[in-house]
């Protein structure tokens, strides 16, 4: 019996984009484009009639914008949605909002030479549609329903925190922007210096860092080469560039470069984790969150073997249990936890190790 194909509905106001997306997706034997729609009202009727497994949805739509349609979908009939958004600063902000509202992932649409630009993303689009088809959408819908609005916290009164004594390294991909938000919101201002890889295009990482800065007690920024890693600060890898950590005496610095992709990704969680394992050893903590593929699994194993504490998101709370699942299968994970328990556990582990260190100093005297 042949394997059932993934049914996709393409929703976009541009006839050219509808044609291109249909052509690309139909080229894969595992995908069937069952329909197209030029606006959300037509899409709504086709969803009822065709019952697609995945929707690709344009952000800018006539009669009802893509974000409002996405809100309606997640409220009335939660299903996997992959956003198609422009590679602009404004497009980045809207796309991040779409992910917050429950979209599984997004594909960037170039502003010029759209036809060739989208064809260049063909493999990425197919992979993301396939991942979306098995995504844990019920979890996304639940998070949207119960999401708390967190205002910018008064945290910037003491920015000059000293050198971090530990480093927390986090990796994520599909579903990761909101998983990272959940973790950062739950961490206190005295958290060790934190370095993060989220698979994201270059135009989006700066907007993502600013968004995270607005909901965290720590100071969050996009990492730059040579930045010193400080206590109470978070450094997010720029899209399209690797992030590593380098030690110089008792200080730690960000290394940002454009060396070759690893696991087809730049930034890569493996690249970050392996540098932290090498430079920090047991003075590190590592978390691998939701995401497709296996990036970060080998790096997390290196961190565990170096003596670091390693946590991963469990399958039930992950949008896609690819990366954390791969790490778990490798034996790299010490603790597998629901997303909501990761931040409290990190704080507990850090403060327990801090107390032990202080106690050892007292006993030494």
PDB file of N, CA, C and O in Angstrom, residues 60-136:
ATOM      1  N   UNK A  60       1.038  38.911   4.111  1.00  0.00           N
ATOM      2  CA  UNK A  60       0.263  40.053   3.611  1.00  0.00           C
ATOM      3  C   UNK A  60      -0.810  39.555   2.641  1.00  0.00           C
ATOM      4  O   UNK A  60      -0.501  39.089   1.545  1.00  0.00           O
ATOM      5  N   UNK A  61      -2.072  39.678   3.052  1.00  0.00           N
ATOM      6  CA  UNK A  61      -3.182  39.142   2.263  1.00  0.00           C
ATOM      7  C   UNK A  61      -4.295  40.182   2.124  1.00  0.00           C
ATOM      8  O   UNK A  61      -4.497  41.006   3.016  1.00  0.00           O
ATOM      9  N   UNK A  62      -5.053  40.137   1.034  1.00  0.00           N
ATOM     10  CA  UNK A  62      -6.187  41.053   0.883  1.00  0.00           C
ATOM     11  C   UNK A  62      -7.382  40.597   1.717  1.00  0.00           C
ATOM     12  O   UNK A  62      -7.499  39.428   2.051  1.00  0.00           O
ATOM     13  N   UNK A  63      -8.249  41.546   2.068  1.00  0.00           N
ATOM     14  CA  UNK A  63      -9.499  41.305   2.808  1.00  0.00           C
ATOM     15  C   UNK A  63      -9.280  40.886   4.267  1.00  0.00           C
ATOM     16  O   UNK A  63     -10.042  41.288   5.133  1.00  0.00           O
ATOM     17  N   UNK A  64      -8.270  40.083   4.543  1.00  0.00           N
ATOM     18  CA  UNK A  64      -7.915  39.731   5.921  1.00  0.00           C
ATOM     19  C   UNK A  64      -6.436  39.385   5.930  1.00  0.00           C
ATOM     20  O   UNK A  64      -5.988  38.561   5.135  1.00  0.00           O
ATOM     21  N   UNK A  65      -5.660  40.034   6.790  1.00  0.00           N
ATOM     22  CA  UNK A  65      -4.224  39.758   6.758  1.00  0.00           C
ATOM     23  C   UNK A  65      -3.929  38.365   7.308  1.00  0.00           C
ATOM     24  O   UNK A  65      -4.742  37.750   8.006  1.00  0.00           O
ATOM     25  N   UNK A  66      -2.735  37.868   6.963  1.00  0.00           N
ATOM     26  CA  UNK A  66      -2.355  36.519   7.334  1.00  0.00           C
ATOM     27  C   UNK A  66      -2.359  36.271   8.827  1.00  0.00           C
ATOM     28  O   UNK A  66      -2.705  35.179   9.289  1.00  0.00           O
ATOM     29  N   UNK A  67      -1.959  37.270   9.619  1.00  0.00           N
ATOM     30  CA  UNK A  67      -1.914  37.100  11.070  1.00  0.00           C
ATOM     31  C   UNK A  67      -3.311  36.893  11.651  1.00  0.00           C
ATOM     32  O   UNK A  67      -3.516  36.044  12.519  1.00  0.00           O
ATOM     33  N   UNK A  68      -4.285  37.680  11.185  1.00  0.00           N
ATOM     34  CA  UNK A  68      -5.650  37.516  11.690  1.00  0.00           C
ATOM     35  C   UNK A  68      -6.213  36.157  11.283  1.00  0.00           C
ATOM     36  O   UNK A  68      -6.882  35.484  12.076  1.00  0.00           O
ATOM     37  N   UNK A  69      -5.904  35.724  10.067  1.00  0.00           N
ATOM     38  CA  UNK A  69      -6.366  34.412   9.623  1.00  0.00           C
ATOM     39  C   UNK A  69      -5.726  33.309  10.461  1.00  0.00           C
ATOM     40  O   UNK A  69      -6.369  32.330  10.838  1.00  0.00           O
ATOM     41  N   UNK A  70      -4.446  33.490  10.770  1.00  0.00           N
ATOM     42  CA  UNK A  70      -3.744  32.520  11.618  1.00  0.00           C
ATOM     43  C   UNK A  70      -4.384  32.449  13.006  1.00  0.00           C
ATOM     44  O   UNK A  70      -4.566  31.359  13.559  1.00  0.00           O
ATOM     45  N   UNK A  71      -4.709  33.610  13.571  1.00  0.00           N
ATOM     46  CA  UNK A  71      -5.401  33.621  14.876  1.00  0.00           C
ATOM     47  C   UNK A  71      -6.690  32.803  14.803  1.00  0.00           C
ATOM     48  O   UNK A  71      -6.997  32.016  15.716  1.00  0.00           O
ATOM     49  N   UNK A  72      -7.443  33.018  13.733  1.00  0.00           N
ATOM     50  CA  UNK A  72      -8.712  32.297  13.570  1.00  0.00           C
ATOM     51  C   UNK A  72      -8.481  30.792  13.455  1.00  0.00           C
ATOM     52  O   UNK A  72      -9.219  29.993  14.053  1.00  0.00           O
ATOM     53  N   UNK A  73      -7.464  30.411  12.693  1.00  0.00           N
ATOM     54  CA  UNK A  73      -7.162  28.986  12.526  1.00  0.00           C
ATOM     55  C   UNK A  73      -6.826  28.346  13.870  1.00  0.00           C
ATOM     56  O   UNK A  73      -7.355  27.283  14.227  1.00  0.00           O
ATOM     57  N   UNK A  74      -5.931  28.990  14.609  1.00  0.00           N
ATOM     58  CA  UNK A  74      -5.474  28.399  15.867  1.00  0.00           C
ATOM     59  C   UNK A  74      -6.577  28.370  16.920  1.00  0.00           C
ATOM     60  O   UNK A  74      -6.556  27.536  17.823  1.00  0.00           O
ATOM     61  N   UNK A  75      -7.542  29.253  16.784  1.00  0.00           N
ATOM     62  CA  UNK A  75      -8.654  29.270  17.741  1.00  0.00           C
ATOM     63  C   UNK A  75      -9.748  28.266  17.357  1.00  0.00           C
ATOM     64  O   UNK A  75     -10.290  27.556  18.211  1.00  0.00           O
ATOM     65  N   UNK A  76     -10.073  28.199  16.058  1.00  0.00           N
ATOM     66  CA  UNK A  76     -11.221  27.412  15.609  1.00  0.00           C
ATOM     67  C   UNK A  76     -10.861  26.014  15.111  1.00  0.00           C
ATOM     68  O   UNK A  76     -11.623  25.061  15.314  1.00  0.00           O
ATOM     69  N   UNK A  77      -9.723  25.880  14.439  1.00  0.00           N
ATOM     70  CA  UNK A  77      -9.341  24.583  13.883  1.00  0.00           C
ATOM     71  C   UNK A  77      -7.819  24.500  13.810  1.00  0.00           C
ATOM     72  O   UNK A  77      -7.227  24.653  12.749  1.00  0.00           O
ATOM     73  N   UNK A  78      -7.153  24.273  14.946  1.00  0.00           N
ATOM     74  CA  UNK A  78      -5.687  24.246  14.963  1.00  0.00           C
ATOM     75  C   UNK A  78      -5.122  23.237  13.967  1.00  0.00           C
ATOM     76  O   UNK A  78      -5.549  22.083  13.922  1.00  0.00           O
ATOM     77  N   UNK A  79      -4.187  23.699  13.162  1.00  0.00           N
ATOM     78  CA  UNK A  79      -3.545  22.835  12.177  1.00  0.00           C
ATOM     79  C   UNK A  79      -2.175  23.404  11.835  1.00  0.00           C
ATOM     80  O   UNK A  79      -1.901  24.585  12.103  1.00  0.00           O
ATOM     81  N   UNK A  80      -1.285  22.577  11.263  1.00  0.00           N
ATOM     82  CA  UNK A  80       0.067  23.060  10.967  1.00  0.00           C
ATOM     83  C   UNK A  80       0.077  24.145   9.888  1.00  0.00           C
ATOM     84  O   UNK A  80      -0.505  23.963   8.819  1.00  0.00           O
ATOM     85  N   UNK A  81       0.738  25.260  10.200  1.00  0.00           N
ATOM     86  CA  UNK A  81       0.839  26.379   9.262  1.00  0.00           C
ATOM     87  C   UNK A  81       2.311  26.756   9.096  1.00  0.00           C
ATOM     88  O   UNK A  81       3.032  26.926  10.078  1.00  0.00           O
ATOM     89  N   UNK A  82       2.751  26.861   7.838  1.00  0.00           N
ATOM     90  CA  UNK A  82       4.087  27.368   7.528  1.00  0.00           C
ATOM     91  C   UNK A  82       3.896  28.726   6.866  1.00  0.00           C
ATOM     92  O   UNK A  82       3.264  28.832   5.815  1.00  0.00           O
ATOM     93  N   UNK A  83       4.425  29.776   7.490  1.00  0.00           N
ATOM     94  CA  UNK A  83       4.279  31.122   6.962  1.00  0.00           C
ATOM     95  C   UNK A  83       5.268  31.370   5.826  1.00  0.00           C
ATOM     96  O   UNK A  83       6.396  30.872   5.845  1.00  0.00           O
ATOM     97  N   UNK A  84       4.836  32.129   4.836  1.00  0.00           N
ATOM     98  CA  UNK A  84       5.716  32.575   3.752  1.00  0.00           C
ATOM     99  C   UNK A  84       5.831  34.087   3.911  1.00  0.00           C
ATOM    100  O   UNK A  84       4.863  34.818   3.714  1.00  0.00           O
ATOM    101  N   UNK A  85       7.013  34.559   4.303  1.00  0.00           N
ATOM    102  CA  UNK A  85       7.154  35.973   4.661  1.00  0.00           C
ATOM    103  C   UNK A  85       8.349  36.604   3.972  1.00  0.00           C
ATOM    104  O   UNK A  85       9.293  35.914   3.590  1.00  0.00           O
ATOM    105  N   UNK A  86       8.321  37.905   3.835  1.00  0.00           N
ATOM    106  CA  UNK A  86       9.381  38.620   3.119  1.00  0.00           C
ATOM    107  C   UNK A  86      10.622  38.777   3.983  1.00  0.00           C
ATOM    108  O   UNK A  86      10.547  38.879   5.205  1.00  0.00           O
ATOM    109  N   UNK A  87      11.784  38.802   3.296  1.00  0.00           N
ATOM    110  CA  UNK A  87      13.064  38.963   3.981  1.00  0.00           C
ATOM    111  C   UNK A  87      13.352  40.435   4.236  1.00  0.00           C
ATOM    112  O   UNK A  87      14.269  41.016   3.681  1.00  0.00           O
ATOM    113  N   UNK A  88      12.540  41.060   5.061  1.00  0.00           N
ATOM    114  CA  UNK A  88      12.730  42.462   5.430  1.00  0.00           C
ATOM    115  C   UNK A  88      12.628  42.574   6.945  1.00  0.00           C
ATOM    116  O   UNK A  88      12.161  41.653   7.620  1.00  0.00           O
ATOM    117  N   UNK A  89      13.044  43.710   7.487  1.00  0.00           N
ATOM    118  CA  UNK A  89      12.959  43.911   8.935  1.00  0.00           C
ATOM    119  C   UNK A  89      11.504  43.874   9.391  1.00  0.00           C
ATOM    120  O   UNK A  89      11.184  43.266  10.411  1.00  0.00           O
ATOM    121  N   UNK A  90      10.625  44.516   8.606  1.00  0.00           N
ATOM    122  CA  UNK A  90       9.193  44.495   8.955  1.00  0.00           C
ATOM    123  C   UNK A  90       8.655  43.073   8.842  1.00  0.00           C
ATOM    124  O   UNK A  90       7.885  42.612   9.687  1.00  0.00           O
ATOM    125  N   UNK A  91       9.091  42.354   7.800  1.00  0.00           N
ATOM    126  CA  UNK A  91       8.658  40.976   7.623  1.00  0.00           C
ATOM    127  C   UNK A  91       9.120  40.097   8.768  1.00  0.00           C
ATOM    128  O   UNK A  91       8.410  39.182   9.194  1.00  0.00           O
ATOM    129  N   UNK A  92      10.313  40.375   9.305  1.00  0.00           N
ATOM    130  CA  UNK A  92      10.846  39.602  10.424  1.00  0.00           C
ATOM    131  C   UNK A  92       9.973  39.764  11.660  1.00  0.00           C
ATOM    132  O   UNK A  92       9.641  38.783  12.342  1.00  0.00           O
ATOM    133  N   UNK A  93       9.590  40.989  11.970  1.00  0.00           N
ATOM    134  CA  UNK A  93       8.767  41.244  13.157  1.00  0.00           C
ATOM    135  C   UNK A  93       7.404  40.555  13.053  1.00  0.00           C
ATOM    136  O   UNK A  93       6.928  39.944  14.006  1.00  0.00           O
ATOM    137  N   UNK A  94       6.798  40.638  11.870  1.00  0.00           N
ATOM    138  CA  UNK A  94       5.491  40.007  11.666  1.00  0.00           C
ATOM    139  C   UNK A  94       5.603  38.484  11.732  1.00  0.00           C
ATOM    140  O   UNK A  94       4.756  37.806  12.303  1.00  0.00           O
ATOM    141  N   UNK A  95       6.675  37.947  11.169  1.00  0.00           N
ATOM    142  CA  UNK A  95       6.872  36.501  11.189  1.00  0.00           C
ATOM    143  C   UNK A  95       7.051  35.989  12.604  1.00  0.00           C
ATOM    144  O   UNK A  95       6.508  34.943  12.977  1.00  0.00           O
ATOM    145  N   UNK A  96       7.811  36.700  13.421  1.00  0.00           N
ATOM    146  CA  UNK A  96       7.990  36.299  14.817  1.00  0.00           C
ATOM    147  C   UNK A  96       6.664  36.338  15.564  1.00  0.00           C
ATOM    148  O   UNK A  96       6.397  35.491  16.428  1.00  0.00           O
ATOM    149  N   UNK A  97       5.820  37.310  15.221  1.00  0.00           N
ATOM    150  CA  UNK A  97       4.490  37.356  15.822  1.00  0.00           C
ATOM    151  C   UNK A  97       3.667  36.145  15.384  1.00  0.00           C
ATOM    152  O   UNK A  97       2.920  35.563  16.174  1.00  0.00           O
ATOM    153  N   UNK A  98       3.822  35.750  14.120  1.00  0.00           N
ATOM    154  CA  UNK A  98       3.104  34.572  13.614  1.00  0.00           C
ATOM    155  C   UNK A  98       3.523  33.310  14.365  1.00  0.00           C
ATOM    156  O   UNK A  98       2.694  32.460  14.703  1.00  0.00           O
ATOM    157  N   UNK A  99       4.811  33.177  14.643  1.00  0.00           N
ATOM    158  CA  UNK A  99       5.289  32.028  15.407  1.00  0.00           C
ATOM    159  C   UNK A  99       4.731  32.054  16.828  1.00  0.00           C
ATOM    160  O   UNK A  99       4.400  31.020  17.403  1.00  0.00           O
ATOM    161  N   UNK A 100       4.620  33.255  17.376  1.00  0.00           N
ATOM    162  CA  UNK A 100       4.024  33.407  18.710  1.00  0.00           C
ATOM    163  C   UNK A 100       2.555  32.994  18.700  1.00  0.00           C
ATOM    164  O   UNK A 100       2.034  32.450  19.674  1.00  0.00           O
ATOM    165  N   UNK A 101       1.877  33.228  17.567  1.00  0.00           N
ATOM    166  CA  UNK A 101       0.456  32.899  17.449  1.00  0.00           C
ATOM    167  C   UNK A 101       0.204  31.423  17.157  1.00  0.00           C
ATOM    168  O   UNK A 101      -0.933  30.969  17.198  1.00  0.00           O
ATOM    169  N   UNK A 102       1.269  30.675  16.836  1.00  0.00           N
ATOM    170  CA  UNK A 102       1.076  29.244  16.644  1.00  0.00           C
ATOM    171  C   UNK A 102       1.533  28.666  15.335  1.00  0.00           C
ATOM    172  O   UNK A 102       1.378  27.465  15.101  1.00  0.00           O
ATOM    173  N   UNK A 103       2.099  29.481  14.425  1.00  0.00           N
ATOM    174  CA  UNK A 103       2.660  28.921  13.190  1.00  0.00           C
ATOM    175  C   UNK A 103       3.818  27.991  13.556  1.00  0.00           C
ATOM    176  O   UNK A 103       4.572  28.260  14.495  1.00  0.00           O
ATOM    177  N   UNK A 104       3.950  26.899  12.824  1.00  0.00           N
ATOM    178  CA  UNK A 104       5.012  25.929  13.116  1.00  0.00           C
ATOM    179  C   UNK A 104       6.366  26.463  12.670  1.00  0.00           C
ATOM    180  O   UNK A 104       7.361  26.341  13.372  1.00  0.00           O
ATOM    181  N   UNK A 105       6.418  27.075  11.491  1.00  0.00           N
ATOM    182  CA  UNK A 105       7.695  27.524  10.946  1.00  0.00           C
ATOM    183  C   UNK A 105       7.431  28.554   9.856  1.00  0.00           C
ATOM    184  O   UNK A 105       6.278  28.927   9.604  1.00  0.00           O
ATOM    185  N   UNK A 106       8.481  29.005   9.197  1.00  0.00           N
ATOM    186  CA  UNK A 106       8.319  29.988   8.132  1.00  0.00           C
ATOM    187  C   UNK A 106       9.376  29.776   7.055  1.00  0.00           C
ATOM    188  O   UNK A 106      10.430  29.188   7.296  1.00  0.00           O
ATOM    189  N   UNK A 107       9.073  30.253   5.871  1.00  0.00           N
ATOM    190  CA  UNK A 107      10.021  30.267   4.764  1.00  0.00           C
ATOM    191  C   UNK A 107      10.130  31.707   4.295  1.00  0.00           C
ATOM    192  O   UNK A 107       9.116  32.393   4.122  1.00  0.00           O
ATOM    193  N   UNK A 108      11.352  32.184   4.113  1.00  0.00           N
ATOM    194  CA  UNK A 108      11.562  33.572   3.709  1.00  0.00           C
ATOM    195  C   UNK A 108      11.338  33.740   2.211  1.00  0.00           C
ATOM    196  O   UNK A 108      11.772  32.923   1.406  1.00  0.00           O
ATOM    197  N   UNK A 109      10.632  34.803   1.850  1.00  0.00           N
ATOM    198  CA  UNK A 109      10.350  35.133   0.446  1.00  0.00           C
ATOM    199  C   UNK A 109      11.168  36.363   0.067  1.00  0.00           C
ATOM    200  O   UNK A 109      10.970  37.435   0.629  1.00  0.00           O
ATOM    201  N   UNK A 110      12.100  36.231  -0.876  1.00  0.00           N
ATOM    202  CA  UNK A 110      12.943  37.380  -1.252  1.00  0.00           C
ATOM    203  C   UNK A 110      12.126  38.504  -1.873  1.00  0.00           C
ATOM    204  O   UNK A 110      11.087  38.262  -2.497  1.00  0.00           O
ATOM    205  N   UNK A 111      12.613  39.721  -1.723  1.00  0.00           N
ATOM    206  CA  UNK A 111      11.919  40.892  -2.253  1.00  0.00           C
ATOM    207  C   UNK A 111      12.170  41.080  -3.755  1.00  0.00           C
ATOM    208  O   UNK A 111      11.349  41.626  -4.458  1.00  0.00           O
ATOM    209  N   UNK A 112      13.345  40.629  -4.216  1.00  0.00           N
ATOM    210  CA  UNK A 112      13.667  40.754  -5.640  1.00  0.00           C
ATOM    211  C   UNK A 112      13.943  39.373  -6.225  1.00  0.00           C
ATOM    212  O   UNK A 112      14.336  38.456  -5.506  1.00  0.00           O
ATOM    213  N   UNK A 113      13.716  39.245  -7.539  1.00  0.00           N
ATOM    214  CA  UNK A 113      13.912  37.974  -8.234  1.00  0.00           C
ATOM    215  C   UNK A 113      13.235  36.834  -7.469  1.00  0.00           C
ATOM    216  O   UNK A 113      13.860  35.825  -7.126  1.00  0.00           O
ATOM    217  N   UNK A 114      11.937  37.024  -7.217  1.00  0.00           N
ATOM    218  CA  UNK A 114      11.178  36.109  -6.373  1.00  0.00           C
ATOM    219  C   UNK A 114      11.219  34.681  -6.891  1.00  0.00           C
ATOM    220  O   UNK A 114      11.406  33.728  -6.122  1.00  0.00           O
ATOM    221  N   UNK A 115      11.056  34.507  -8.191  1.00  0.00           N
ATOM    222  CA  UNK A 115      10.994  33.156  -8.763  1.00  0.00           C
ATOM    223  C   UNK A 115      12.261  32.365  -8.460  1.00  0.00           C
ATOM    224  O   UNK A 115      12.197  31.253  -7.922  1.00  0.00           O
ATOM    225  N   UNK A 116      13.428  32.938  -8.781  1.00  0.00           N
ATOM    226  CA  UNK A 116      14.683  32.234  -8.530  1.00  0.00           C
ATOM    227  C   UNK A 116      14.954  32.128  -7.033  1.00  0.00           C
ATOM    228  O   UNK A 116      15.485  31.125  -6.560  1.00  0.00           O
ATOM    229  N   UNK A 117      14.586  33.171  -6.294  1.00  0.00           N
ATOM    230  CA  UNK A 117      14.815  33.173  -4.854  1.00  0.00           C
ATOM    231  C   UNK A 117      14.064  32.062  -4.152  1.00  0.00           C
ATOM    232  O   UNK A 117      14.616  31.351  -3.301  1.00  0.00           O
ATOM    233  N   UNK A 118      12.806  31.872  -4.512  1.00  0.00           N
ATOM    234  CA  UNK A 118      12.011  30.814  -3.885  1.00  0.00           C
ATOM    235  C   UNK A 118      12.495  29.440  -4.317  1.00  0.00           C
ATOM    236  O   UNK A 118      12.533  28.507  -3.511  1.00  0.00           O
ATOM    237  N   UNK A 119      12.896  29.303  -5.571  1.00  0.00           N
ATOM    238  CA  UNK A 119      13.422  28.006  -6.019  1.00  0.00           C
ATOM    239  C   UNK A 119      14.685  27.630  -5.242  1.00  0.00           C
ATOM    240  O   UNK A 119      14.960  26.459  -5.005  1.00  0.00           O
ATOM    241  N   UNK A 120      15.454  28.646  -4.848  1.00  0.00           N
ATOM    242  CA  UNK A 120      16.664  28.384  -4.062  1.00  0.00           C
ATOM    243  C   UNK A 120      16.318  27.820  -2.688  1.00  0.00           C
ATOM    244  O   UNK A 120      17.134  27.134  -2.064  1.00  0.00           O
ATOM    245  N   UNK A 121      15.101  28.127  -2.225  1.00  0.00           N
ATOM    246  CA  UNK A 121      14.656  27.631  -0.923  1.00  0.00           C
ATOM    247  C   UNK A 121      13.805  26.365  -1.053  1.00  0.00           C
ATOM    248  O   UNK A 121      13.159  25.954  -0.098  1.00  0.00           O
ATOM    249  N   UNK A 122      13.801  25.733  -2.235  1.00  0.00           N
ATOM    250  CA  UNK A 122      12.903  24.603  -2.494  1.00  0.00           C
ATOM    251  C   UNK A 122      13.074  23.473  -1.486  1.00  0.00           C
ATOM    252  O   UNK A 122      12.087  22.985  -0.903  1.00  0.00           O
ATOM    253  N   UNK A 123      14.313  23.040  -1.264  1.00  0.00           N
ATOM    254  CA  UNK A 123      14.550  21.933  -0.326  1.00  0.00           C
ATOM    255  C   UNK A 123      14.120  22.300   1.084  1.00  0.00           C
ATOM    256  O   UNK A 123      13.549  21.485   1.816  1.00  0.00           O
ATOM    257  N   UNK A 124      14.391  23.550   1.459  1.00  0.00           N
ATOM    258  CA  UNK A 124      14.022  24.045   2.786  1.00  0.00           C
ATOM    259  C   UNK A 124      12.503  24.043   2.953  1.00  0.00           C
ATOM    260  O   UNK A 124      11.976  23.611   3.979  1.00  0.00           O
ATOM    261  N   UNK A 125      11.798  24.506   1.923  1.00  0.00           N
ATOM    262  CA  UNK A 125      10.333  24.544   1.960  1.00  0.00           C
ATOM    263  C   UNK A 125       9.757  23.139   2.102  1.00  0.00           C
ATOM    264  O   UNK A 125       8.874  22.903   2.955  1.00  0.00           O
ATOM    265  N   UNK A 126      10.235  22.208   1.306  1.00  0.00           N
ATOM    266  CA  UNK A 126       9.739  20.826   1.364  1.00  0.00           C
ATOM    267  C   UNK A 126       9.997  20.217   2.742  1.00  0.00           C
ATOM    268  O   UNK A 126       9.120  19.585   3.345  1.00  0.00           O
ATOM    269  N   UNK A 127      11.205  20.432   3.257  1.00  0.00           N
ATOM    270  CA  UNK A 127      11.559  19.884   4.570  1.00  0.00           C
ATOM    271  C   UNK A 127      10.665  20.458   5.672  1.00  0.00           C
ATOM    272  O   UNK A 127      10.207  19.743   6.557  1.00  0.00           O
ATOM    273  N   UNK A 128      10.399  21.766   5.591  1.00  0.00           N
ATOM    274  CA  UNK A 128       9.592  22.403   6.636  1.00  0.00           C
ATOM    275  C   UNK A 128       8.129  21.989   6.562  1.00  0.00           C
ATOM    276  O   UNK A 128       7.463  21.844   7.596  1.00  0.00           O
ATOM    277  N   UNK A 129       7.614  21.783   5.359  1.00  0.00           N
ATOM    278  CA  UNK A 129       6.237  21.302   5.217  1.00  0.00           C
ATOM    279  C   UNK A 129       6.120  19.887   5.776  1.00  0.00           C
ATOM    280  O   UNK A 129       5.152  19.550   6.473  1.00  0.00           O
ATOM    281  N   UNK A 130       7.108  19.045   5.510  1.00  0.00           N
ATOM    282  CA  UNK A 130       7.091  17.677   6.038  1.00  0.00           C
ATOM    283  C   UNK A 130       7.183  17.680   7.565  1.00  0.00           C
ATOM    284  O   UNK A 130       6.483  16.911   8.241  1.00  0.00           O
ATOM    285  N   UNK A 131       8.039  18.534   8.103  1.00  0.00           N
ATOM    286  CA  UNK A 131       8.156  18.621   9.565  1.00  0.00           C
ATOM    287  C   UNK A 131       6.855  19.137  10.172  1.00  0.00           C
ATOM    288  O   UNK A 131       6.406  18.656  11.217  1.00  0.00           O
ATOM    289  N   UNK A 132       6.238  20.118   9.510  1.00  0.00           N
ATOM    290  CA  UNK A 132       4.980  20.683  10.016  1.00  0.00           C
ATOM    291  C   UNK A 132       3.879  19.631  10.061  1.00  0.00           C
ATOM    292  O   UNK A 132       3.029  19.634  10.957  1.00  0.00           O
ATOM    293  N   UNK A 133       3.896  18.704   9.111  1.00  0.00           N
ATOM    294  CA  UNK A 133       2.838  17.690   9.034  1.00  0.00           C
ATOM    295  C   UNK A 133       2.826  16.766  10.242  1.00  0.00           C
ATOM    296  O   UNK A 133       1.798  16.155  10.552  1.00  0.00           O
ATOM    297  N   UNK A 134       3.970  16.650  10.939  1.00  0.00           N
ATOM    298  CA  UNK A 134       4.026  15.794  12.130  1.00  0.00           C
ATOM    299  C   UNK A 134       4.221  16.617  13.409  1.00  0.00           C
ATOM    300  O   UNK A 134       4.490  16.070  14.472  1.00  0.00           O
ATOM    301  N   UNK A 135       4.090  17.937  13.290  1.00  0.00           N
ATOM    302  CA  UNK A 135       4.298  18.811  14.449  1.00  0.00           C
ATOM    303  C   UNK A 135       3.193  18.640  15.480  1.00  0.00           C
ATOM    304  O   UNK A 135       2.061  18.281  15.160  1.00  0.00           O
ATOM    305  N   UNK A 136       3.547  18.929  16.721  1.00  0.00           N
ATOM    306  CA  UNK A 136       2.602  18.843  17.837  1.00  0.00           C
ATOM    307  C   UNK A 136       1.778  20.130  17.894  1.00  0.00           C
ATOM    308  O   UNK A 136       2.011  21.010  18.713  1.00  0.00           O
TER     309      UNK A 136
END
